[in-house]
XYZ file of C-alpha atoms in Angstrom:
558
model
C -97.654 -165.793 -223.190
C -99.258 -162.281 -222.716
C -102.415 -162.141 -220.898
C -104.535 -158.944 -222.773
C -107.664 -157.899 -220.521
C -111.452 -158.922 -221.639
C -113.570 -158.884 -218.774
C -117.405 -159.531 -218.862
C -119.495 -159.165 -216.206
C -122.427 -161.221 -214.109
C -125.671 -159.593 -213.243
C -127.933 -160.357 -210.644
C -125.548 -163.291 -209.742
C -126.320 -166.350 -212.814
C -130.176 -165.222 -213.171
C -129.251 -163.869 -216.839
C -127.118 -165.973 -217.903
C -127.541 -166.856 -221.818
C -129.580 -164.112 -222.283
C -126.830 -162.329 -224.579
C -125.704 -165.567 -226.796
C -124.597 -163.249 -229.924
C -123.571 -159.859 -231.059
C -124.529 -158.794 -234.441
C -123.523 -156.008 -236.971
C -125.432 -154.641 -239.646
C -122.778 -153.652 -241.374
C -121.494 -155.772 -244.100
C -118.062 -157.399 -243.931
C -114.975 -156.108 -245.963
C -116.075 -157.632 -249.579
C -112.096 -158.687 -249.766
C -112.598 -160.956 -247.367
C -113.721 -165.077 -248.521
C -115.720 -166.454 -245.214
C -117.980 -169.343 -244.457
C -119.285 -171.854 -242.043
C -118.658 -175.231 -242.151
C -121.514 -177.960 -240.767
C -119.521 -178.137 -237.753
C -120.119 -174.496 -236.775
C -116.172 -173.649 -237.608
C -116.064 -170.301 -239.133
C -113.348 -168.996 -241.471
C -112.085 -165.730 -242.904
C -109.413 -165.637 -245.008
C -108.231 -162.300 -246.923
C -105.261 -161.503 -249.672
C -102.911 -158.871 -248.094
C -99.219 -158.077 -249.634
C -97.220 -156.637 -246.150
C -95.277 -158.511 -246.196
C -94.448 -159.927 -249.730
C -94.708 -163.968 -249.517
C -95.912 -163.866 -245.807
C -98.895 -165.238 -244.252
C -100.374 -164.966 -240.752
C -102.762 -167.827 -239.422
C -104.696 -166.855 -236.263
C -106.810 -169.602 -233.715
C -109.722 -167.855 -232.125
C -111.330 -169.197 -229.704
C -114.245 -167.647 -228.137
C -114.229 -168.726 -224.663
C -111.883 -168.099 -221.960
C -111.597 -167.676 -217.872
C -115.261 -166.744 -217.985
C -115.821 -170.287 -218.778
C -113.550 -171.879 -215.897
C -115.639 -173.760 -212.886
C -114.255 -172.754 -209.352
C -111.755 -175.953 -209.244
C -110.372 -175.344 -212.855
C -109.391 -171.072 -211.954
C -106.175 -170.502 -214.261
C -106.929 -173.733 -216.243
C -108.058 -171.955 -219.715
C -104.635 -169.841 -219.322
C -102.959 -173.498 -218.304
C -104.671 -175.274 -221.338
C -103.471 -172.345 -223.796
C -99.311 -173.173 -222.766
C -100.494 -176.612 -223.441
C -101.245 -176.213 -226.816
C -97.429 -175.939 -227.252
C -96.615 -179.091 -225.432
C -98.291 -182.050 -227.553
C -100.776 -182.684 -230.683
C -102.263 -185.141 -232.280
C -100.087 -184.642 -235.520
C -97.171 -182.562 -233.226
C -95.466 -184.763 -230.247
C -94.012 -182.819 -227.633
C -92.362 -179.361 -228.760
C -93.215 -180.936 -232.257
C -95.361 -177.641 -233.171
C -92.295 -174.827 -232.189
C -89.906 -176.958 -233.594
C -91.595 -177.577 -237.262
C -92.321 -173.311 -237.567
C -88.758 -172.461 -235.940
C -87.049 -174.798 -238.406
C -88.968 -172.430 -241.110
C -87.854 -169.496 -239.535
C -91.081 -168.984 -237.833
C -89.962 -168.215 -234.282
C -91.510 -168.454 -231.090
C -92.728 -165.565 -228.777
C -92.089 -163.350 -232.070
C -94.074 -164.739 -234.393
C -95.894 -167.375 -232.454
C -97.558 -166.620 -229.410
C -101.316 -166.741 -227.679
C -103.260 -164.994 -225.262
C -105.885 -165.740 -222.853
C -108.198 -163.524 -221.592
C -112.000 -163.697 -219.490
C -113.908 -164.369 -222.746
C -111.258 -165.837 -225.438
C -108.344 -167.481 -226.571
C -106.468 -166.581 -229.160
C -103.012 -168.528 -230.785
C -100.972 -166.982 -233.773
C -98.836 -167.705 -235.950
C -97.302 -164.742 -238.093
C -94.950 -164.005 -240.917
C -95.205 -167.896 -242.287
C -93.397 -168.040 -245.965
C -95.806 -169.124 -248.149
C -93.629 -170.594 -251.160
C -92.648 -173.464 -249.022
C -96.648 -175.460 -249.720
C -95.632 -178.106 -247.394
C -95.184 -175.242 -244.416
C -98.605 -174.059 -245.185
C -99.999 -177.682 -245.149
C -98.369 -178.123 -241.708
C -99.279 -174.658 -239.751
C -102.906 -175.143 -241.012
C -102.822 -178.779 -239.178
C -101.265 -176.991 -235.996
C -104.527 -174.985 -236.059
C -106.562 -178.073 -236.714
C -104.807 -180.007 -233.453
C -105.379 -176.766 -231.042
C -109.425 -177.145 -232.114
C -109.414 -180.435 -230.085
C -106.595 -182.836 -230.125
C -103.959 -181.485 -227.595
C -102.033 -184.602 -226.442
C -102.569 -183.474 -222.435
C -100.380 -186.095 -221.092
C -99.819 -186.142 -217.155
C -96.672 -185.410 -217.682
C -96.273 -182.477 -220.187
C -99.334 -181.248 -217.629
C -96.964 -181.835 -214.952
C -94.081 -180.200 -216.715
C -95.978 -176.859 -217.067
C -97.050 -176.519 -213.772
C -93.862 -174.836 -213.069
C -94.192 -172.449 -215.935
C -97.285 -171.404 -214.731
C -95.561 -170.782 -211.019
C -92.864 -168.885 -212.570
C -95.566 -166.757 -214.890
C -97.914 -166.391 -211.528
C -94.728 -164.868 -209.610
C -93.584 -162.556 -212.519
C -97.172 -161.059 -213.222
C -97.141 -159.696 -209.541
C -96.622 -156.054 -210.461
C -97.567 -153.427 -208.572
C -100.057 -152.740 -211.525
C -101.025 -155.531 -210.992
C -102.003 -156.124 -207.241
C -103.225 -152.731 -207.450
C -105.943 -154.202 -209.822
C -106.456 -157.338 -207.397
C -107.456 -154.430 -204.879
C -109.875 -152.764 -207.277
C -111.086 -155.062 -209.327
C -113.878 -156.431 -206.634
C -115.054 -152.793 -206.376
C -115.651 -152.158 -210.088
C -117.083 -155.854 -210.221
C -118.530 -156.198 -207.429
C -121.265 -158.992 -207.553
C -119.511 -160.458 -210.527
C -117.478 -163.924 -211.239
C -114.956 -161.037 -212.797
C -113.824 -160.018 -209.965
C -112.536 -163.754 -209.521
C -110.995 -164.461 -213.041
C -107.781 -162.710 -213.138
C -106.766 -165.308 -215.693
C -103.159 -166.327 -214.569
C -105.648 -167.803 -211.348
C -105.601 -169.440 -208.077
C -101.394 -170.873 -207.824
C -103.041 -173.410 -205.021
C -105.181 -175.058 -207.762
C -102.173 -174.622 -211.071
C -100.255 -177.004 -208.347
C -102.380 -179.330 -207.508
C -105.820 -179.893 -209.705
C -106.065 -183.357 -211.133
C -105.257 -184.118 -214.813
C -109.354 -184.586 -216.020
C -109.842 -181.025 -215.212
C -108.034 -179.433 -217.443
C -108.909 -182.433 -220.155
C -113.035 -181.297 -218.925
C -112.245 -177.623 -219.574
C -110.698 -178.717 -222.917
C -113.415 -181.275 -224.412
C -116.639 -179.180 -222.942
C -115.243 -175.402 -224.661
C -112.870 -176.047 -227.024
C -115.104 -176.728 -230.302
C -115.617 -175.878 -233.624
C -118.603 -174.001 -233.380
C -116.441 -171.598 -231.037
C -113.848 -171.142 -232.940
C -112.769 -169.308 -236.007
C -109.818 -169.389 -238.046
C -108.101 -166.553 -239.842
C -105.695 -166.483 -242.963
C -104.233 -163.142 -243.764
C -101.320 -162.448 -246.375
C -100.150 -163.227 -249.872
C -101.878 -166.013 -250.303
C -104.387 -167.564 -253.133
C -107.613 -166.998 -251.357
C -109.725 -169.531 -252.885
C -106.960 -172.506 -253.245
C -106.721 -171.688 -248.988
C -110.376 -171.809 -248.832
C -110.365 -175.310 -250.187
C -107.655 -176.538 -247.892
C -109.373 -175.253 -244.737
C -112.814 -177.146 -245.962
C -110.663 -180.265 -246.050
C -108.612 -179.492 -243.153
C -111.631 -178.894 -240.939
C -114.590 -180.014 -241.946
C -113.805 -183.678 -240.328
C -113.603 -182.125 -236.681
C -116.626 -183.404 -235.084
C -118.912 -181.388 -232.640
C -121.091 -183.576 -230.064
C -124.750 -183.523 -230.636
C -125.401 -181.494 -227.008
C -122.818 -179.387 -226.441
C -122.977 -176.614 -222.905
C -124.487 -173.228 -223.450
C -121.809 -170.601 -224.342
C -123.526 -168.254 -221.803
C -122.606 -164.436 -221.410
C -122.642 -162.207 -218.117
C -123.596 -158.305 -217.596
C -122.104 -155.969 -214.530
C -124.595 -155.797 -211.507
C -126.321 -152.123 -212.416
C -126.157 -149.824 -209.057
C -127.448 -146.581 -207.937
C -124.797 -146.256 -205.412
C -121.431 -144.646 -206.216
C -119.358 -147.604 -205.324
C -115.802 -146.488 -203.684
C -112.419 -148.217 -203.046
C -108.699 -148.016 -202.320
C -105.840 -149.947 -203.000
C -102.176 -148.885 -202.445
C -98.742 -150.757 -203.125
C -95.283 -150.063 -201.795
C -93.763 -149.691 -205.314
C -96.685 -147.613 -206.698
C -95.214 -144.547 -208.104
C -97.745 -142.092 -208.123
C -101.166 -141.523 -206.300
C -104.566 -141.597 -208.672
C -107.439 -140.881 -208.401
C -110.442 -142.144 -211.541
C -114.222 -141.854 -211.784
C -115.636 -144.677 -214.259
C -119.169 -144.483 -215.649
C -119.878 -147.936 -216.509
C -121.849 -148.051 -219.916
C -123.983 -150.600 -221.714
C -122.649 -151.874 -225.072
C -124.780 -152.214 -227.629
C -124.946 -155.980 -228.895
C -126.421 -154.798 -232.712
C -123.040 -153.098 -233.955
C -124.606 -150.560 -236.656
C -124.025 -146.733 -237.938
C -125.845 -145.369 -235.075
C -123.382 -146.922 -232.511
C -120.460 -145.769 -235.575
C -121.934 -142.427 -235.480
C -121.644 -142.270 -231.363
C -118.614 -143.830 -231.218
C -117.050 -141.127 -233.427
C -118.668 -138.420 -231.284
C -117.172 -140.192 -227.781
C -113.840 -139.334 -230.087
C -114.426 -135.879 -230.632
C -115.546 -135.843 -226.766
C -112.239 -136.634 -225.072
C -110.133 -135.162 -227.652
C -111.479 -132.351 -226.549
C -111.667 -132.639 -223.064
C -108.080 -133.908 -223.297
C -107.013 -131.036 -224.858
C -108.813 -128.778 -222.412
C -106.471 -131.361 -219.669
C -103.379 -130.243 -221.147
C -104.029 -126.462 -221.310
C -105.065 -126.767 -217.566
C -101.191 -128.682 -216.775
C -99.376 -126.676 -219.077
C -100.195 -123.608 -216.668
C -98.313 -125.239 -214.430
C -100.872 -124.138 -211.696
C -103.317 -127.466 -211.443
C -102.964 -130.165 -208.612
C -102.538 -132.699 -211.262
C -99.290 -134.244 -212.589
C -101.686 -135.493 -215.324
C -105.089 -135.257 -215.678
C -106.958 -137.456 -219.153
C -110.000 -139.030 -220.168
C -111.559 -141.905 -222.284
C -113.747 -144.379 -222.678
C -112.347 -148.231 -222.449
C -114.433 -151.799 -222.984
C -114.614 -153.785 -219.765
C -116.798 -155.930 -220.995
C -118.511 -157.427 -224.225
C -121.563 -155.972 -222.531
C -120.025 -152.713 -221.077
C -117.426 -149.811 -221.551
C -116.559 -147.395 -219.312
C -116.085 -143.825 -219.472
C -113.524 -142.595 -217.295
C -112.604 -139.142 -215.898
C -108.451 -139.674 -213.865
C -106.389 -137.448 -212.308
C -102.475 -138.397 -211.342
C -101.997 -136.181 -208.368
C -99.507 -134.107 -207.180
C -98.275 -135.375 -203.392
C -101.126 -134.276 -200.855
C -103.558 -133.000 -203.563
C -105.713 -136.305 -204.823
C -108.832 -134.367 -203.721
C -108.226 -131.144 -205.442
C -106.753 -132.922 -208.370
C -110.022 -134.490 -208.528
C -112.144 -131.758 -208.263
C -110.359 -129.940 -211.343
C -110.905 -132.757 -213.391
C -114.655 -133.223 -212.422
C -114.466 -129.334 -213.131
C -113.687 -128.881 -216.726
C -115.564 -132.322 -217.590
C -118.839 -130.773 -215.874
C -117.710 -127.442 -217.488
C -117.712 -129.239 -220.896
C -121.361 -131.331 -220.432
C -122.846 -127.410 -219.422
C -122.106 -125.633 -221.490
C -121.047 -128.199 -224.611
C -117.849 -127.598 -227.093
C -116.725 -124.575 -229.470
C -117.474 -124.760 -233.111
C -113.920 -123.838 -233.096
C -112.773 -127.034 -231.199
C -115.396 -129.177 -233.197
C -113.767 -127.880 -236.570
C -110.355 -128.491 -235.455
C -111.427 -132.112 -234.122
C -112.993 -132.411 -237.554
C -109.647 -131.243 -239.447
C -107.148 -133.443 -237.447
C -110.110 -137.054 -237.724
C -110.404 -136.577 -241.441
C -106.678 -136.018 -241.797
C -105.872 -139.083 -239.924
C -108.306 -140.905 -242.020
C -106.490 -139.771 -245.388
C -103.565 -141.226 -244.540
C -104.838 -144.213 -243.632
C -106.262 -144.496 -246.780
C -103.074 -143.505 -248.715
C -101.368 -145.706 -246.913
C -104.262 -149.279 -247.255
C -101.425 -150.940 -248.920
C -99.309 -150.523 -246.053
C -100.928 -152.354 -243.076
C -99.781 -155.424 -242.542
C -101.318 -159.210 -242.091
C -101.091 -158.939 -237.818
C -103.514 -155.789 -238.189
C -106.007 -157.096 -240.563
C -106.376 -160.380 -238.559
C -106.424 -158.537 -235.520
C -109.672 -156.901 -237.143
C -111.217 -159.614 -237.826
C -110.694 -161.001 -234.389
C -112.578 -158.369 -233.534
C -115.482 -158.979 -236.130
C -115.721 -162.591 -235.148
C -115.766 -162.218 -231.005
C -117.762 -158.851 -230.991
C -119.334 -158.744 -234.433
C -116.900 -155.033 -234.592
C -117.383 -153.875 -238.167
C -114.750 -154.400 -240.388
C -114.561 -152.623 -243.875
C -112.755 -152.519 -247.061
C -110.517 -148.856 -245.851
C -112.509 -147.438 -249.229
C -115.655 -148.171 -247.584
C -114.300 -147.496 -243.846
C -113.312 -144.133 -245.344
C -116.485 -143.411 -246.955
C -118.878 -144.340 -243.727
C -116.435 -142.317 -240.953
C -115.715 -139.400 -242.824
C -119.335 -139.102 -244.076
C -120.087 -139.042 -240.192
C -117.482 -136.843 -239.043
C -118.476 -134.192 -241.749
C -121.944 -134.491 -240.977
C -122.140 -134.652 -237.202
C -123.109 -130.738 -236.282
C -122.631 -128.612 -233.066
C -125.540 -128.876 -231.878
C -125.651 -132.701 -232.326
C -122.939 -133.183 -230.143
C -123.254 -131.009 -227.423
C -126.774 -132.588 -226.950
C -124.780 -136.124 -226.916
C -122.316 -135.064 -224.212
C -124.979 -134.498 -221.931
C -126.278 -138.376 -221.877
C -122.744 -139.618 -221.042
C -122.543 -138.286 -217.275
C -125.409 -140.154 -215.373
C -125.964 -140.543 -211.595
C -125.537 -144.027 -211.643
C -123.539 -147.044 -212.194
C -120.067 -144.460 -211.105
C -117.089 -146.414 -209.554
C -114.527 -144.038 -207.996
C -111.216 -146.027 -207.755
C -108.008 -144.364 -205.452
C -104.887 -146.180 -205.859
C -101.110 -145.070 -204.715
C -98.146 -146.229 -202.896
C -98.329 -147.635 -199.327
C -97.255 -144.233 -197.618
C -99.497 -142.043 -199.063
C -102.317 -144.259 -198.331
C -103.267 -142.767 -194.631
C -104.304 -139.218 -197.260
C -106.392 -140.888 -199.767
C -109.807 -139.442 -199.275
C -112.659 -140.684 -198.403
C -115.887 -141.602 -200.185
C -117.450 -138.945 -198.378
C -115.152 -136.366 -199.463
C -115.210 -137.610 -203.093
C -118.871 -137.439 -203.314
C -119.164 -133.639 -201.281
C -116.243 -132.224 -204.207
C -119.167 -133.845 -206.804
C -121.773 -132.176 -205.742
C -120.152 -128.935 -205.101
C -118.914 -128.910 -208.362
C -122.342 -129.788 -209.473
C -123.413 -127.081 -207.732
C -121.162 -124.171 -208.599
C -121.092 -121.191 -211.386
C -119.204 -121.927 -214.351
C -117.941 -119.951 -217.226
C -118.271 -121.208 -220.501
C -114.977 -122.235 -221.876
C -112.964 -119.919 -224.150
C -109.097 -119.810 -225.323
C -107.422 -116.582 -226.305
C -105.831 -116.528 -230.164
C -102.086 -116.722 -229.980
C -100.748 -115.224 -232.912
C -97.068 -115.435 -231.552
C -94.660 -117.066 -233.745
C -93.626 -120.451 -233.355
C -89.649 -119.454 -233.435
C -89.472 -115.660 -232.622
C -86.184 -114.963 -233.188
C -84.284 -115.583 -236.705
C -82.295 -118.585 -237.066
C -79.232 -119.054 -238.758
C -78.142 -121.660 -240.696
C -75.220 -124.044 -240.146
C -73.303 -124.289 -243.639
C -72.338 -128.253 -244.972
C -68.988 -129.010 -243.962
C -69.303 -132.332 -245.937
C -71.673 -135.421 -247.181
C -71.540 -138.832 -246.288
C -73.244 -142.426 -247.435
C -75.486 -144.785 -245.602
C -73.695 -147.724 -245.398
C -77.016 -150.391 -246.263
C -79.231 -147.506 -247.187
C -78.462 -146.519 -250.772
C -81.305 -143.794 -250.739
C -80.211 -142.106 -247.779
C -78.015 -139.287 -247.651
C -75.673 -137.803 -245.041
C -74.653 -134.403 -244.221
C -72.421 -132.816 -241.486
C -72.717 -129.413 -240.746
C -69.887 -126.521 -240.092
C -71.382 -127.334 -235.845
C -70.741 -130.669 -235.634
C -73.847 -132.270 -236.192
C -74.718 -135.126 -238.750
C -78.052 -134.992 -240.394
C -79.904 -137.809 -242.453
C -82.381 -137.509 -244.515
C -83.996 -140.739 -246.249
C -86.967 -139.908 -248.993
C -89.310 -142.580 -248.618
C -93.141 -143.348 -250.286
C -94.178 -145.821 -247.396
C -95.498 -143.497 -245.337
C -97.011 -140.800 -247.750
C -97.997 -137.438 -247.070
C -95.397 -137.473 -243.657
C -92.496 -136.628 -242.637
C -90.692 -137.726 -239.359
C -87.926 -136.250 -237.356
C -85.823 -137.578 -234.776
C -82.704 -136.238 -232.753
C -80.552 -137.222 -230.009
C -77.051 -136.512 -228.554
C -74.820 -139.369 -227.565
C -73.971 -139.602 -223.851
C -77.090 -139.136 -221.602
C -76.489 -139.720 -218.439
C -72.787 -141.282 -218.858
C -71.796 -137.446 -219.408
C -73.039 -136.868 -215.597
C -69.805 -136.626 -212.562
């Protein structure tokens, strides 16, 4: 099971607890998509898709996770989630993996869950949907994971080495690296203490009603959600998951599904973590933002402009390595949720050996460079040009995304209330801002993003290179001198050079070959030796894509 990251955060230790209890859009849903509520708070979405033909996915979402954990249960909503594969109700023992695999539904491809601070979500993808009986079944595996998981002592027992085994392999150097940093860009927050996977002392030895108090107190039907994407008849589905799940009861006083913000601090906060098998040494300043819990075209409308942002800035990165004179091995910028209450912009520089500091400071640099004196029309056009192109073939292509991506959206819509559109009417709202949003506009925007507070500076790198990581001191002096210092406005020279200079010549066709498999394919070797394919293909309109490679690699090396 893959752990994916959703942290939220605790302010002011539990004082505000429950004061965020639901995020909003204002933003209609995708019209495609059939939803409801039943009397037991179980929501539903359930939308037609053709990719692939006769396929179905089926996603669990449950909206509480790690966050949710008391001290003694730490790594018990991660535990509970590999339990949902041991035992049901309707499933005894590997019952569940057995049923789908026997349909050609296999596990860890097409069936798999993930656990994170705030949810919990179980898939199962690529289900036939000719076979009615197989439909029947995986929509009673989702009814069983709502609330009745077997949780015998001894499947519990059985998993506790799983979990050990999981606990050791997750020990990257990533990994502890994060352990390290994590209290320092939490600090003051349970966070900081949910790294999901959890305490191994407690996955050893916590006593079977734990995990069975965890289970009955979160998982619930006015938590959870479930999702039908794929060739399916929408409104025969809808019926089944009324009858399904409508009997699932929820108690009359259930616990307060409480949310958590990050401590707010004047104070740049400053730490270091290094790792014997950390390959480089880096060096990031975070900005920790509030996210808005109304989700509407104002927040679209920014959100495209922190696009066009570090695009930009990115861009201005790679001009700065491709000199080949900067500090950096890699310099980039984005912005990145860390919470359902908070996203952080981040400014990080991958340093060259001995130069974290200046690496830093030319970073710092061409962002302050950029909040001065704001962006070129010329870079806002091109930003413009490349968005709107992007967003053309999406749209060419609607027909082409596939159940996994839809469902993911609407993951997405249920935990965060993240708008999700018809692609006619995504189309329509984006590219209506994009084309509207003027110089001006922006360059006034950029200037909000940089404040002096709530910054985390974060230094991470191997073991040897820790004794020259700089100090907060030092990290804070390069700010303000850069603060401080004259800038020139940013400008790039024209280069009118040809991409090839020279003239090529062409290798003649010694001779044609088939694709054995791929009638529409066509093969060619040239008078030099090499074999070229070309395969015409609609899927992907308006693109083309090249690849090349040489057999041998490194086996050609004495």
């Amino acid at each position: 099971m893959n752990s994916k990251k959703n942290i939220i955060l605790a302010i002011m230790a539990l004082s505000f607890q429950g004061a965020f209890s639901q995020f909003k859009t204002t933003i209609p849903l995708n019209k495609n998509v059939t939803t409801g509520k039943l009397k037991n708070g179980l929501t539903y979405y359930i939308l037609h898709n053709q990719e692939p033909k006769d396929r179905a996915s089926f996603y669990f979402v449950q909206n509480v996770g790690a966050m949710q954990e008391d001290d003694n249960q730490n790594g018990l909503a991660h535990f509970l989630e590999h339990m949902a594969f041991n035992g049901t109700q309707h499933f005894k023992g590997k019952g569940i993996i057995k049923m789908l695999e026997k349909n050609g539904v296999s596990f860890g491809k097409d069936i798999n869950a993930y656990t994170a601070q705030d949810e919990t979500v179980y898939n199962i993808s690529a289900v036939p949907v000719t076979n009615e009986k197989l439909i029947d079944s995986t929509l009673w595996v989702l009814h069983d994971w709502s609330g009745s998981l077997s949780l015998t002592n001894e499947e519990i027992d059985a998993e506790r080495g799983v979990i050990r085994e999981e606990w050791r392999t997750r020990r990257t150097s990533g990994f502890r690296l994060k352990m390290q940093t994590d209290p320092v860009l939490y600090k003051g927050s349970k966070y900081s203490k949910r790294d999901v996977i959890g305490d191994l002392n407690i996955i050893n030895n916590f006593k079977y009603a734990e995990l069975r108090n965890y289970y009955k107190k979160w998982y619930r039907p006015d938590l959870q959600a479930v999702i039908i994407v794929g060739d399916v008849d929408v409104k025969a589905m809808e019926q089944k998951v009324k009858t399904i799940f409508s009997g699932i009861p929820l108690a009359k006083k259930v616990a307060s599904r409480n949310y958590f913000e990050i401590p707010r601090h004047d104070e740049l906060y400053f730490g270091t973590a290094s790792d014997k098998e950390a390959s480089s040494t880096n060096i990031t300043l975070q900005y920790v933002l509030d996210e808005p819990l109304v989700k509407d075209s104002i927040l679209s409308r920014k959100n495209v402009m922190n696009s066009f942002y570090t695009s930009i800035l990115n861009n201005r990165f790679k001009e700065l390595i491709l000199k080949n004179k900067s500090s950096a091995l890699g310099l980039k910028t984005y912005f990145e949720p860390i919470s359902r209450l908070n996203t952080s912009f981040a400014i990080s520089a991958a340093a060259k050996k001995g130069k974290t500091l200046e690496a830093f400071e030319e970073a710092y640099t061409e962002a302050e460079r950029l909040k001065r004196f704001g962006i070129a029309q010329t870079e806002l056009d091109r930003a413009k040009k490349l968005f709107i192109s992007s967003y053309d073939n999406f749209l060419s292509n609607k027909d082409k995304v596939d159940n996994d991506t839809w469902a993911d959206k609407l993951t997405n819509y249920f935990l965060k209330a993240k708008p999700f559109l018809s692609a006619e009417d995504d189309y329509k709202l984006i590219v209506g801002i994009i084309k509207s949003i003027t110089l001006e506009e922006i360059n006034a925007y950029i200037k909000t993003i940089q404040k002096p507070t709530n910054q985390v500076v974060l230094v991470t790198g191997s073991d040897e290179d820790k004794a020259n990581f700089p100090t907060k001191e030092a990290v804070v002096e390069v700010m303000k001198k850069v603060e401080n210092k004259t800038l020139e406005p940013y400008t790039k020279k024209a280069n009118n050079e040809p991409l090839i200079a020279k003239e090529l010549r062409p290798a003649a066709v010694k001779k044609t070959f088939e694709v054995p498999g791929i009638a529409a394919a066509k093969g060619y070797t040239l008078e030099n030796g090499a074999n070229v394919i070309v395969l015409p293909t609609t899927y992907s309109q308006d693109q083309v894509v090249l690849t090349a490679f040489s057999k041998g690699g490194k086996s050609l090396v004495k």
